[in-house]
Amino acid sequence: MMTISYEYEGALYVNLTNRCDCACVFCLRHNGHKGSIYADDLWLEHEPSREEALNNLLSRPLASYRELVFCGFGEPMFRTDDILWLVDRLKEQVDGLPPVRINTNGHANLILGRDVTPELAGRIDTVSVSLNGSTAEEYCTVTQPRDGVKGWEAMLDFTRKAAACVPKVVMTIVDKDKSEAEIQQCRALAESLGAQLRIRAYIPD
Ligand code: SF4
């Protein structure tokens, strides 16, 4: 069995892809992990088609969740077109659809070769971008993006553009190994882009 969606703390998480253009040192995709503390079998035997994902989501009590979150065991925005199609279908078919969030590395525009942020407007309520570091150097060390420092620049640019189109944009960092000064730098950077900083607790493997 593979897990297309799973419940966690009152929200429904959707896993559409295992592809990613980063190789974060803390990523659960490494070390032979197939699941996480949240769900088993997040390693997809195939990427679900949009119809397969829609059927899976419609089998859930969608209105009962506090949030619907596209995340993944991978970078969900590789499948931006499918996410937007799914949100459109769900908005048509589900009364009381909860707010929709995407958890992303912020590389969508770099990966897809176009600015997708205007397409998020009216569909996505929250975009959560992994910031991971206060400088390009730290970011690249931690996330090892395929395109190097371009990944850092693309992430910042995406965040700024998303903040103009989406009601809420947050940037996340993990508190582990971060000094108060670094956290302040991250906060200032996030706020300069129109985002809020959210500090997450480190979850060990
Ligand atoms: S961006 Fe996310 S999925 Fe990609 S390597 Fe980093 S933690 Fe893993």
XYZ file of C-alpha atoms in Angstrom, residues 23-179:
157
model
C 19.008 16.637 -0.960
C 18.562 18.105 2.507
C 20.863 16.589 5.066
C 17.907 15.945 7.387
C 15.521 14.663 4.705
C 13.569 11.573 5.635
C 13.995 10.362 2.051
C 17.594 9.460 2.908
C 18.796 6.628 5.053
C 16.413 4.103 3.552
C 13.400 5.640 5.277
C 10.153 4.752 3.658
C 7.895 6.517 6.086
C 8.059 9.084 8.803
C 6.650 9.648 12.230
C 3.501 10.750 10.384
C 2.726 7.814 8.123
C 4.146 4.645 6.659
C 4.687 4.025 2.985
C 5.265 7.580 1.856
C 7.575 6.155 -0.762
C 5.182 6.044 -3.724
C 5.318 2.984 -5.969
C 4.089 5.322 -8.703
C 3.001 8.930 -8.683
C -0.771 8.919 -8.352
C -2.572 10.424 -11.312
C -4.649 13.508 -10.577
C -7.812 11.376 -10.842
C -6.393 8.794 -8.448
C -5.509 11.531 -5.983
C -8.941 13.129 -6.345
C -10.698 9.837 -5.619
C -8.491 9.308 -2.604
C -9.253 12.778 -1.252
C -12.981 12.523 -1.918
C -13.061 9.326 0.149
C -11.998 11.427 3.169
C -14.264 13.536 5.395
C -12.644 16.661 3.963
C -14.773 19.262 5.709
C -13.756 17.819 9.076
C -10.060 18.713 8.790
C -8.598 21.975 9.958
C -6.354 22.164 6.904
C -5.506 20.346 3.674
C -1.749 20.286 3.164
C 0.156 19.367 0.013
C 3.547 18.302 1.217
C 5.212 15.101 0.338
C 8.023 12.977 0.796
C 9.412 15.049 -2.035
C 8.738 18.528 -3.448
C 5.004 18.834 -4.130
C 5.338 21.715 -6.582
C 6.853 19.437 -9.193
C 3.135 18.750 -9.588
C 1.856 22.305 -9.367
C -0.573 21.853 -12.262
C -2.072 18.779 -10.633
C -2.335 20.468 -7.226
C -4.216 23.393 -8.758
C -6.480 21.053 -10.718
C -7.225 19.103 -7.535
C -7.995 22.254 -5.550
C -10.370 23.431 -8.292
C -12.194 20.088 -8.304
C -12.393 20.005 -4.496
C -13.709 23.555 -4.307
C -16.428 22.562 -6.809
C -17.355 19.339 -5.084
C -16.792 19.763 -1.352
C -18.863 21.948 0.942
C -16.741 23.489 3.640
C -13.350 22.623 2.171
C -10.744 23.615 4.777
C -7.950 26.090 3.981
C -5.300 24.711 1.616
C -1.574 24.917 2.295
C 1.459 23.916 0.250
C 4.701 23.055 2.027
C 7.480 23.701 -0.465
C 11.159 24.312 -0.964
C 10.205 27.371 -3.027
C 11.838 26.162 -6.238
C 8.656 25.840 -8.330
C 9.476 28.683 -10.702
C 12.995 27.358 -11.217
C 11.815 23.777 -11.722
C 8.902 24.632 -14.025
C 10.494 27.524 -15.892
C 7.618 29.938 -15.321
C 6.193 32.084 -12.554
C 3.410 29.977 -11.048
C 2.589 32.307 -8.168
C -0.330 34.117 -9.890
C -1.969 30.701 -10.353
C -1.976 30.181 -6.590
C -4.250 33.176 -6.023
C -7.776 32.205 -4.977
C -6.772 28.559 -4.636
C -4.071 28.322 -2.008
C -4.484 29.920 1.427
C -1.034 29.349 2.865
C 2.361 28.724 1.347
C 5.047 27.476 3.706
C 8.585 27.760 2.339
C 11.559 26.004 3.939
C 14.159 28.686 4.614
C 16.686 26.486 6.381
C 19.443 29.075 6.658
C 20.096 32.795 6.872
C 22.735 32.883 4.097
C 23.122 31.330 0.651
C 26.099 29.365 1.895
C 24.306 27.843 4.858
C 21.235 27.147 2.741
C 23.257 25.294 0.115
C 25.135 23.298 2.730
C 21.921 22.147 4.369
C 19.676 21.585 1.339
C 22.205 20.750 -1.409
C 20.046 22.139 -4.235
C 20.619 20.715 -7.710
C 21.190 24.214 -9.085
C 23.338 25.436 -6.207
C 23.015 29.081 -5.247
C 20.353 29.584 -7.945
C 18.125 27.480 -5.690
C 18.570 29.989 -2.863
C 17.816 32.931 -5.140
C 14.807 31.172 -6.673
C 13.431 30.369 -3.216
C 13.640 34.004 -2.099
C 12.121 35.283 -5.340
C 9.308 32.723 -5.175
C 8.521 33.719 -1.596
C 8.336 37.409 -2.470
C 6.061 36.723 -5.433
C 3.876 34.277 -3.504
C 3.403 36.844 -0.746
C 1.794 39.133 -3.317
C -0.713 36.456 -4.401
C -1.490 34.287 -1.375
C -3.072 35.415 1.938
C -0.407 33.856 4.155
C 3.201 33.013 3.405
C 5.447 31.591 6.091
C 9.091 30.616 6.032
C 10.200 27.844 8.334
C 13.450 27.054 10.035
C 14.327 24.271 12.427
C 15.574 25.486 15.788
C 18.396 22.971 16.031
C 21.902 24.504 15.914
C 20.581 28.037 15.415
C 21.776 30.918 17.548
